[in-house]
Coordinates of C-alpha atoms and ligand atoms in Angstrom, one line a residue:
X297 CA -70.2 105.5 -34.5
X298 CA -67.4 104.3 -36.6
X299 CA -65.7 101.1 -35.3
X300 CA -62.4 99.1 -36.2
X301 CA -61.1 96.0 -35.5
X302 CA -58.2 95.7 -32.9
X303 CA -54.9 96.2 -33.2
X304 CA -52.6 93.6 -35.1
X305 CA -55.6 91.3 -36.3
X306 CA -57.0 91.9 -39.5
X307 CA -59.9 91.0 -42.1
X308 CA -59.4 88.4 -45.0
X309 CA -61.6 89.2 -48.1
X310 CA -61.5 89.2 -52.0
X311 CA -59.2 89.1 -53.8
X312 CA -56.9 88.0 -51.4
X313 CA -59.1 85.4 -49.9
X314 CA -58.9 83.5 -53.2
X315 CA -54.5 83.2 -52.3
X316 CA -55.7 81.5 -48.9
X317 CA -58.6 79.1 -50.7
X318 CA -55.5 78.3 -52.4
X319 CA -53.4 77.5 -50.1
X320 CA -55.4 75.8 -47.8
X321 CA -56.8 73.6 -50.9
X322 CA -52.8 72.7 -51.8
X323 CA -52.5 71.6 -48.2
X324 CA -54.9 69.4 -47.9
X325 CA -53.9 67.7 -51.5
X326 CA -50.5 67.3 -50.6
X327 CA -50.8 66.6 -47.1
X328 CA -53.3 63.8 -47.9
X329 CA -51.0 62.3 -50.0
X330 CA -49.0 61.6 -46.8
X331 CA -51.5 60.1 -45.2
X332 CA -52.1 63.2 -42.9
X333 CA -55.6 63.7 -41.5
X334 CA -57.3 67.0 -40.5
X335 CA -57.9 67.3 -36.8
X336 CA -60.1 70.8 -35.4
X337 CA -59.2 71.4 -31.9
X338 CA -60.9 74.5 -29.7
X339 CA -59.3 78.0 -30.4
X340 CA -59.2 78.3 -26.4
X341 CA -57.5 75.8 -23.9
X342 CA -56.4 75.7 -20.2
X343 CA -53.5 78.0 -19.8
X344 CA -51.6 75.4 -18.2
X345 CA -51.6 73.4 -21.7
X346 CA -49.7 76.1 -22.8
X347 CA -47.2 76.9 -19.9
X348 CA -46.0 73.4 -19.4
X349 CA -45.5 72.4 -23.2
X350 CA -44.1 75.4 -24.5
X351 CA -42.3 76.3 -21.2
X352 CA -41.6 79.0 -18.9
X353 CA -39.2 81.0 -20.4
X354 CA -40.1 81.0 -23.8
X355 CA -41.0 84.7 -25.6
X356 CA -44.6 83.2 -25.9
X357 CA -45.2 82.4 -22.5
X358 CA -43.2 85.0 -21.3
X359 CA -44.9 88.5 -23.4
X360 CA -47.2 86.8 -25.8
X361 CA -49.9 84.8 -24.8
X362 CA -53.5 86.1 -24.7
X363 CA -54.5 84.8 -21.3
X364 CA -57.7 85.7 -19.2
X365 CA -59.7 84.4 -16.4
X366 CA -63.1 83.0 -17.6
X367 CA -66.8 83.9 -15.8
X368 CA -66.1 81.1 -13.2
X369 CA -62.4 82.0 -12.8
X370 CA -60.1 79.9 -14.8
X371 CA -57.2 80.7 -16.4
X372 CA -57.8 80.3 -20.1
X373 CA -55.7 81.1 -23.4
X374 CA -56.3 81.9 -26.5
X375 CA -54.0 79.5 -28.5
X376 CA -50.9 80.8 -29.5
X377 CA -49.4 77.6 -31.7
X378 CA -51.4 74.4 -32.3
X379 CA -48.9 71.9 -30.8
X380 CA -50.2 71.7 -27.6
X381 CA -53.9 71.2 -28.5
X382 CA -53.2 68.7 -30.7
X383 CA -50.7 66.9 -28.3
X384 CA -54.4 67.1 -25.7
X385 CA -56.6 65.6 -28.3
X386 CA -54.2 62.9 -28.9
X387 CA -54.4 61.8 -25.3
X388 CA -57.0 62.9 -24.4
X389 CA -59.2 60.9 -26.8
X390 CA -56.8 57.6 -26.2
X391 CA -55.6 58.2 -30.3
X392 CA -52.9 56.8 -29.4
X393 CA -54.6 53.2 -29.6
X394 CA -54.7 53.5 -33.2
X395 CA -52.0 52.0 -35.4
X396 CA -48.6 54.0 -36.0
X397 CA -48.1 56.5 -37.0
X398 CA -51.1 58.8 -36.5
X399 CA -50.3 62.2 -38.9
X400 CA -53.2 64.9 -38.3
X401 CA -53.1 68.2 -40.0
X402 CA -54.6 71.6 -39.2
X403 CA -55.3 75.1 -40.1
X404 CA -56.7 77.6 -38.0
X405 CA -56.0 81.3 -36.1
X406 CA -54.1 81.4 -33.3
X407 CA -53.1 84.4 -31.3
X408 CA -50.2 86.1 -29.9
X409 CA -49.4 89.3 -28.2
X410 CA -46.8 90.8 -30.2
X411 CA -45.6 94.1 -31.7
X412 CA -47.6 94.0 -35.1
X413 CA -45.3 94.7 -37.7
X414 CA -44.8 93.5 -41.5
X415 CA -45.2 89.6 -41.1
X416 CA -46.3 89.8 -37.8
X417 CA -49.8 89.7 -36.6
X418 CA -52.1 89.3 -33.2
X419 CA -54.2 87.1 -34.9
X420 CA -52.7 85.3 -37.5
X421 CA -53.4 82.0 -39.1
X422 CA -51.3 78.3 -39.3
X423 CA -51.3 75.5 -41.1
X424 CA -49.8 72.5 -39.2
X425 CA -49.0 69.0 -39.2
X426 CA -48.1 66.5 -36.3
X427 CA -47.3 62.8 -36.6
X428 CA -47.2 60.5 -33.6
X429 CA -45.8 57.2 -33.2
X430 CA -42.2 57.1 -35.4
X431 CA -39.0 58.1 -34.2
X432 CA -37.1 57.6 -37.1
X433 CA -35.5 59.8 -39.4
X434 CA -37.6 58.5 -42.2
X435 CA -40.2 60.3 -40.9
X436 CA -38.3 63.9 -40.0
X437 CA -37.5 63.6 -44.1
X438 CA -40.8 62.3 -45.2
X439 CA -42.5 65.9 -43.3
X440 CA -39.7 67.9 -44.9
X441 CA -40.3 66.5 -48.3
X442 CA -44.0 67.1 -47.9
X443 CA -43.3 70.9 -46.7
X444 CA -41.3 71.2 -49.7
X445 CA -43.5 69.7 -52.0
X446 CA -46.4 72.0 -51.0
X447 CA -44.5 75.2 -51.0
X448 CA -43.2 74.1 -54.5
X449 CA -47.3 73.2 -55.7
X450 CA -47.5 76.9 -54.8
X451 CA -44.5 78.1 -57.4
X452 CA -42.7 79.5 -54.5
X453 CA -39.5 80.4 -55.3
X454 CA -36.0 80.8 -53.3
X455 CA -36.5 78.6 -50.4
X456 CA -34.0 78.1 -48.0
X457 CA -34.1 74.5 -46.2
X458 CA -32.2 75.1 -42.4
X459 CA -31.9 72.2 -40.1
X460 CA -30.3 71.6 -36.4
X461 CA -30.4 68.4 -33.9
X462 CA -31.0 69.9 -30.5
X463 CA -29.9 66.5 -28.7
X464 CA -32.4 64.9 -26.1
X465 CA -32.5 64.7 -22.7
X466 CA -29.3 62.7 -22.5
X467 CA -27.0 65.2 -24.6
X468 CA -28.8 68.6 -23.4
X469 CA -27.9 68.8 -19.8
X470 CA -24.0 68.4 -21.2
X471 CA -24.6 71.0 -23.9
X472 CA -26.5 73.3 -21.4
X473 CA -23.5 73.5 -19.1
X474 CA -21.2 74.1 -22.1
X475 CA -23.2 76.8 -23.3
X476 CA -23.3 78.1 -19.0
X477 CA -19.7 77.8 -19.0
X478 CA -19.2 79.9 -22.3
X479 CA -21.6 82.6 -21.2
X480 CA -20.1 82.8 -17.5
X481 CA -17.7 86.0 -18.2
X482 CA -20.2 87.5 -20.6
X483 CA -23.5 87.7 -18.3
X484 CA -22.9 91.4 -18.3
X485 CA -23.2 92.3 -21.7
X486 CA -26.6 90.2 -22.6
X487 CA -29.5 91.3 -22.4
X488 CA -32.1 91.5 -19.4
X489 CA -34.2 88.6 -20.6
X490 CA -31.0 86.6 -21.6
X491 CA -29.9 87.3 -18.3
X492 CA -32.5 85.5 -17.0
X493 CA -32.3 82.8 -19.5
X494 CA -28.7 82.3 -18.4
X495 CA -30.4 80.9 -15.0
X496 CA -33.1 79.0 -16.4
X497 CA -32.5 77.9 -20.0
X498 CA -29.5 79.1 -21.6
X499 CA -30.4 77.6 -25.1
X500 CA -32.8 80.2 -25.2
X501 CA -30.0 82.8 -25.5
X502 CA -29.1 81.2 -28.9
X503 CA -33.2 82.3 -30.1
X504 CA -32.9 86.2 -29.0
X505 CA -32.8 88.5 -31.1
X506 CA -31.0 91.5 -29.3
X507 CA -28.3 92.5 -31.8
X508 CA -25.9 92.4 -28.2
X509 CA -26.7 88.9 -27.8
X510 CA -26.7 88.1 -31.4
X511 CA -22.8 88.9 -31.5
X512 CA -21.9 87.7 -28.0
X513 CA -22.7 84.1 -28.6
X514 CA -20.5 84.3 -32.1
X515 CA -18.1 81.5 -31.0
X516 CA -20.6 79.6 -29.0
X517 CA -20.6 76.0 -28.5
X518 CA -22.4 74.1 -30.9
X519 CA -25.2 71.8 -30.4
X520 CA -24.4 69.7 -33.0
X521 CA -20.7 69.0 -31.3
X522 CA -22.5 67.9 -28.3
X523 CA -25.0 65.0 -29.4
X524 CA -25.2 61.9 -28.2
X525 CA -24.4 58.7 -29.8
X526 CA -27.9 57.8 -30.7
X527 CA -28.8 61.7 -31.7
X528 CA -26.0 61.6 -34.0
X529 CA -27.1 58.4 -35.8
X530 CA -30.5 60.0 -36.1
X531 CA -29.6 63.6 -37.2
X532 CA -27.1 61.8 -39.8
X533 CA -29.8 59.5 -40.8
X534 CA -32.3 62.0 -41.4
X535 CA -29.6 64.1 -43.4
X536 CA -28.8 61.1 -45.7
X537 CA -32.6 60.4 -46.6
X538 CA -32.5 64.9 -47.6
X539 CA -30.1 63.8 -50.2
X540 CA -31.4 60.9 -51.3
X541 CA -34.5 62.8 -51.7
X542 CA -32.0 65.9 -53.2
X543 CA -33.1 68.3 -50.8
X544 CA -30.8 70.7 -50.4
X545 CA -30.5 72.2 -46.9
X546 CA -28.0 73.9 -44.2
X547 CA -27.2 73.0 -41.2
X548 CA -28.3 76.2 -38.6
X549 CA -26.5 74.8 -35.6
X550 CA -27.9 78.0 -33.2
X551 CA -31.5 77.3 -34.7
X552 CA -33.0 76.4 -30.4
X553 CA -36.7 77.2 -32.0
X554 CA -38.9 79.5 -29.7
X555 CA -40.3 76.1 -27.8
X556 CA -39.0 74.3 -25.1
X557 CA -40.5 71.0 -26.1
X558 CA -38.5 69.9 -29.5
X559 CA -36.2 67.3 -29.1
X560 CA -33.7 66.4 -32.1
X561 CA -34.3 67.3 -35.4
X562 CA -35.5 71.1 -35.7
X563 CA -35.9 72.8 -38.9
X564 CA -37.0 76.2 -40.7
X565 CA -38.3 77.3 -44.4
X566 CA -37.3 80.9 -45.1
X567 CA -37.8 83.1 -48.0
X568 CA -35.8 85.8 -49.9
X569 CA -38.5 86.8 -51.1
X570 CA -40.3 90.1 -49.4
X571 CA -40.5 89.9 -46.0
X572 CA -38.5 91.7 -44.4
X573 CA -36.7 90.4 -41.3
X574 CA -39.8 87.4 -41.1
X575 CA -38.5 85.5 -43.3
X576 CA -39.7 82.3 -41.7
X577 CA -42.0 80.9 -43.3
X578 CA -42.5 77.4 -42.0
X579 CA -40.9 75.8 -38.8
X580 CA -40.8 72.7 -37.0
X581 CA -39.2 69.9 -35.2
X582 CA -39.5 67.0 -33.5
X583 CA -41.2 66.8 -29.7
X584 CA -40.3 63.0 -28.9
X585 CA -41.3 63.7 -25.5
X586 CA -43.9 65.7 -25.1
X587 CA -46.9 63.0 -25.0
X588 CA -45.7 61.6 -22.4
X589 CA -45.0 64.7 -20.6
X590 CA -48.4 65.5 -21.1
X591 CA -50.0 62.2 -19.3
X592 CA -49.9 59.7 -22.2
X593 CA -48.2 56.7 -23.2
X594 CA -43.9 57.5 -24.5
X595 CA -44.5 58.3 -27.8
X596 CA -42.0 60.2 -30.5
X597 CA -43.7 63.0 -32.3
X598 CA -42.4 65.6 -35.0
X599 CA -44.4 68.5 -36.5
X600 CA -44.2 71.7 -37.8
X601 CA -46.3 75.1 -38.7
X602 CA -46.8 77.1 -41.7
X603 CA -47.0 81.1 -41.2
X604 CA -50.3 81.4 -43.8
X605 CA -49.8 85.5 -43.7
X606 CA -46.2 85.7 -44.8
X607 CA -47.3 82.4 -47.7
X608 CA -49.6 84.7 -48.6
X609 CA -47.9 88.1 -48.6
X610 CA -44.7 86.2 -51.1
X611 CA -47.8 84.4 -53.0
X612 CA -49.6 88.3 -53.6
X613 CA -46.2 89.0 -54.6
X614 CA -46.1 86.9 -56.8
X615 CA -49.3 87.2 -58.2
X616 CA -50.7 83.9 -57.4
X617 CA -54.0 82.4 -56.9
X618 CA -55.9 84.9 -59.2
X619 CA -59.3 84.6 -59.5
X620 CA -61.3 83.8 -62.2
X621 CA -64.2 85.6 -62.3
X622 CA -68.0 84.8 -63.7
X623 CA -68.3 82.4 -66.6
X624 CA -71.2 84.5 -67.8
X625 CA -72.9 87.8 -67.1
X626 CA -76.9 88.6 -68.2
X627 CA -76.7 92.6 -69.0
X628 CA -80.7 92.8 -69.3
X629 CA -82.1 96.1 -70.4
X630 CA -86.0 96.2 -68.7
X631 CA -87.9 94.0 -66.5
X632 CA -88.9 91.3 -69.0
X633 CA -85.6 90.5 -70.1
X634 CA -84.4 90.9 -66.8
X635 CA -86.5 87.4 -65.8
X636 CA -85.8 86.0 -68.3
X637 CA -81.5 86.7 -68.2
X638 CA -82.8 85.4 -64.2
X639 CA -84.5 81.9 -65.3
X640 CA -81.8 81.8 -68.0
X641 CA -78.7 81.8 -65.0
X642 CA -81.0 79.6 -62.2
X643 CA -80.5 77.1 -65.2
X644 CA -76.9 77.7 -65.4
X645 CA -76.5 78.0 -61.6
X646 CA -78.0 74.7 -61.4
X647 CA -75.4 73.2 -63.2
X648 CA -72.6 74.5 -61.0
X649 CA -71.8 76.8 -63.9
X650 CA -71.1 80.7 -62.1
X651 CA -73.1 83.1 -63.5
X652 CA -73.8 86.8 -62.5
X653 CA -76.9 89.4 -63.1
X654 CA -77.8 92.9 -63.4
X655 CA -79.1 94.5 -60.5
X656 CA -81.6 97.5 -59.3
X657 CA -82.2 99.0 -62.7
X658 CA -78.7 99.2 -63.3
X659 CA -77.6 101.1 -67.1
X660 CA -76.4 99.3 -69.3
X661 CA -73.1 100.7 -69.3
X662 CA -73.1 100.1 -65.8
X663 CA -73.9 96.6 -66.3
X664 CA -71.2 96.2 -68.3
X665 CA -69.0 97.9 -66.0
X666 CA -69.5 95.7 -63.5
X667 CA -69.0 92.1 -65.5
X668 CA -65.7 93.9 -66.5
X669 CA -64.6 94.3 -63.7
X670 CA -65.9 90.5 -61.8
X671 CA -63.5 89.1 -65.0
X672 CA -66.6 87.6 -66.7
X673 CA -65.5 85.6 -69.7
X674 CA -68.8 85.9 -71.7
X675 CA -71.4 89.0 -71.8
X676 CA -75.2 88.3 -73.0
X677 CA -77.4 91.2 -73.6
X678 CA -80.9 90.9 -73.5
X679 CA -83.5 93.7 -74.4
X680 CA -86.8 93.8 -75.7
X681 CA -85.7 93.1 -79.3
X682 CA -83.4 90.1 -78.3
X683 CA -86.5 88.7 -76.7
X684 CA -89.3 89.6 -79.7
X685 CA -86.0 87.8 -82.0
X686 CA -85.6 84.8 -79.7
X687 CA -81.5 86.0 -80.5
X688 CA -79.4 87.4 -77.9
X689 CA -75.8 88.6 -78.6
X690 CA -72.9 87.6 -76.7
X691 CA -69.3 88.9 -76.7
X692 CA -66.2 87.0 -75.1
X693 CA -64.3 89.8 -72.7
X694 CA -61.4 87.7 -73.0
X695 CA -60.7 87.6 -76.9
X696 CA -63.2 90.1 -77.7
X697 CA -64.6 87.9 -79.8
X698 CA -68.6 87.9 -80.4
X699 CA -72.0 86.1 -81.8
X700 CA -75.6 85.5 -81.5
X701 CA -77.0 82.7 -80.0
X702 CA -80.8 81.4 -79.9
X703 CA -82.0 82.7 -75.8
X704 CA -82.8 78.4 -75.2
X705 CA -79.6 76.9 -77.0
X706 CA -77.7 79.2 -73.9
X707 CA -77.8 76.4 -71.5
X708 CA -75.8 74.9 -74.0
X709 CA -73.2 77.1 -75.1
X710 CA -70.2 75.7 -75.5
X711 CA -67.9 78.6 -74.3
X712 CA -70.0 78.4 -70.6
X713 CA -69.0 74.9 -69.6
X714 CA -67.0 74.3 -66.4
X715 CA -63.7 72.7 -67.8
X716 CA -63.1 68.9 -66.0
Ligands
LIG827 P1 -40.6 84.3 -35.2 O1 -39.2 83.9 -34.9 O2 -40.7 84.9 -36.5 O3 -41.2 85.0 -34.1 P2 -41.7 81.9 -34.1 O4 -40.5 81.1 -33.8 O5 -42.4 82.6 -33.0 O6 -41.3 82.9 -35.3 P3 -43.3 79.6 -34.6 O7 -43.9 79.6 -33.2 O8 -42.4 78.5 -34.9 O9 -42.7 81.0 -34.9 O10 -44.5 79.6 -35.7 C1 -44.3 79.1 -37.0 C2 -44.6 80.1 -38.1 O11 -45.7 80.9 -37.8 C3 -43.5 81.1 -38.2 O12 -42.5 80.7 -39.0 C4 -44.2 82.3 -38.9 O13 -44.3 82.1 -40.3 C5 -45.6 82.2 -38.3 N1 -45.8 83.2 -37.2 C6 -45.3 83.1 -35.9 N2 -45.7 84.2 -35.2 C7 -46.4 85.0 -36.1 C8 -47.1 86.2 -35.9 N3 -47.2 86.9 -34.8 N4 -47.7 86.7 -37.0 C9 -47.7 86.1 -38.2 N5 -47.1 84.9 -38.4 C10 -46.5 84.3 -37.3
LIG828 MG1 -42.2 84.5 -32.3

């Protein structure tokens, strides 16, 4: 019986494992350093969490989401974006009592049913942040600068900054009916699902990616022409903190986002580099009125997700996040020597210094084989004679450089301690 894992999900081991330690390490730093505090929230949640936040008509709700009835017959679902949990903890656990702003970040699978492709997974993994509690455009820069500062920590290379204002609830019903009025004469030639979208949310039709729809809504109205007076003030506020901060960005006026819930600022970090048509690699915006949507007090909110699996794919790319391998590896030819290369690395161990050993009888070609191949930087051979001598040779893979050393000054060696 042979078995495999399902389709569009996949397995996360070495060496690639050491790119998402990484990552995940560069996140925290960096995130930290904007005060933003890791929150876990369950991988399953009432469906309705889902339905209501992200909304009816979105792709997600609509094709993607991984929903089932449980033993006792409630609809549950396997989180496709971590939003809406996070928006349920916050209420749910009255975090909203705490001083302003709250920032919380996360990292965690989540799951979507979608056509698995380069960049585009079943199961794949985020990284997110979500602040509570500021609705000014200090804080839409401050999570930008942060985004930027974390994908820079991680060399990456050829990012492109996009940015939209999606209005609120005062500018969108005025925008909606402009974009309803500019659609009108052109139902028949979009697609089925923007067909229906013309009914219930037109601004979805901007976020389809049928190449019909694509180059029907050319000369659509824009968003931006349509703001309010106070959404202006914001979305130019926020835009003159991206230069002060000399962040340079475009404006992506048809950039809707695949969520009903943002309000205002949206935004979007692509790459050149690799990935096909999925070039996003980060995406955001603000959700000023989701909390209260959801039951809890009016609260402005802005967040955003990082898509770990494309990060990684440019970062592989790239050649990032090597691993270094063993600091030192016992080759031990016969049992005595191989205790004593064993007490000899428990000592190390101890220390928090990573050591590897021969195993099974192992030649010692083999031996050697192997510590090549972990990236040991130093080599010890022990034998018989080394032992009878009390002098074990030791060669540096690295430089190829080699010595002796007395077997007890090894503890000591200068070439085996972790650097600070
Ligand atoms: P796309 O337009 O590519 O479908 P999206 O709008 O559905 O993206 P979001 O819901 O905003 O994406 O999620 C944020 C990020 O998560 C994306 O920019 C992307 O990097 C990543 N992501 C989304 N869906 C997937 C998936 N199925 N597999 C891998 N990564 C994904
Ligand atoms: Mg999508």
């Amino acid at each position: 019986m042979k078995y495999n894992a399902l389709k569009g999900v996949h397995d996360i081991f070495p060496p690639d494992i050491y790119i998402w330690q990484k990552v995940e390490s560069a996140a925290e730093e960096v995130f930290s350093a904007y005060g933003f505090q890791e929150i876990r929230v369950p991988i399953i949640e009432a469906t309705d969490i889902f339905t209501r936040s992200i909304g009816e008509t979105t792709d997600i709700v609509e094709k993607e989401m991984y929903t089932f009835p449980d033993k006792a017959g409630r609809s549950i679902t396997l989180r496709p974006e971590g939003t809406a949990p996070v928006v349920r903890s916050y209420i749910e656990n009255h975090l909203y009592n705490q001083p302003s702003p709250q920032k919380f970040f996360y990292s965690g699978p989540m799951f979507r049913y979608e056509r698995p492709q380069k960049g585009r997974f079943r199961q794949f993994y985020q990284i997110g942040a979500e602040a509570f509690g500021a609705a000014e455009p200090k804080l839409d820069a401050e999570i930008i600068s942060m985004l930027k500062l974390f994908l820079e920590r991680l060399e990456l290379k050829e990012l492109n900054f996009e940015v939209n204002s999606i209005g609120c609830e005062k500018c969108r019903p005025d925008y909606k009916k402009a974009l309803s009025d500019f659609f009108s004469n052109k139902i028949s030639g979009l697609c089925p699902d923007c067909n229906r979208r013309y009914i219930h949310n037109p601004l979805r039709i901007l976020d389809c990616k049928v190449d019909a729809c694509i180059e029907l809504r050319k000369n659509a109205p824009q968003v931006t022409n349509h703001l309010c007076g106070d959404c202006k003030e914001h979305f130019e506020g926020f835009q003159s903190l991206l230069k002060l901060l000399n962040i340079s960005y475009v404006i992506n006026p048809n950039m809707v986002r695949g969520l009903d819930y943002y309000t205002r600022t949206t935004f979007e970090v692509t790459s050149e580099e690799h990935l096909g048509s999925q070039k996003a690699v980060a995406a955001g915006g603000r959700y000023d009125r989701l909390v209260e949507e959801f039951g809890g007090p009016p609260t402005p909110a802005i967040g955003f997700a990082i898509g770990m699996e494309r990060l990684v794919e440019i970062l592989r790319n790239q050649n990032s996040g090597l691993h270094s391998g063993p600091k030192a590896f016992f080759a031990t030819i016969g049992p005595k020597a191989d205790t004593e290369g064993f007490l000899i690395a428990e000592k190390l161990r101890a220390k928090g210094i990573n050591v590897e050993l021969g195993y099974g009888d192992a030649s010692l070609k083999s031996q050697l084989r192997r510590a090549d191949k972990l990236k040991a930087d130093y080599v010890f051979i022990i034998g018989d004679d080394e032992l009878k001598s009390g002098r074990v040779k030791w060669k540096n893979l690295r430089d190829s450089s080699q010595g002796e050393i007395g077997i007890e000054e090894i503890p000591d060696f200068k070439g085996l301690r972790n650097q600070p």
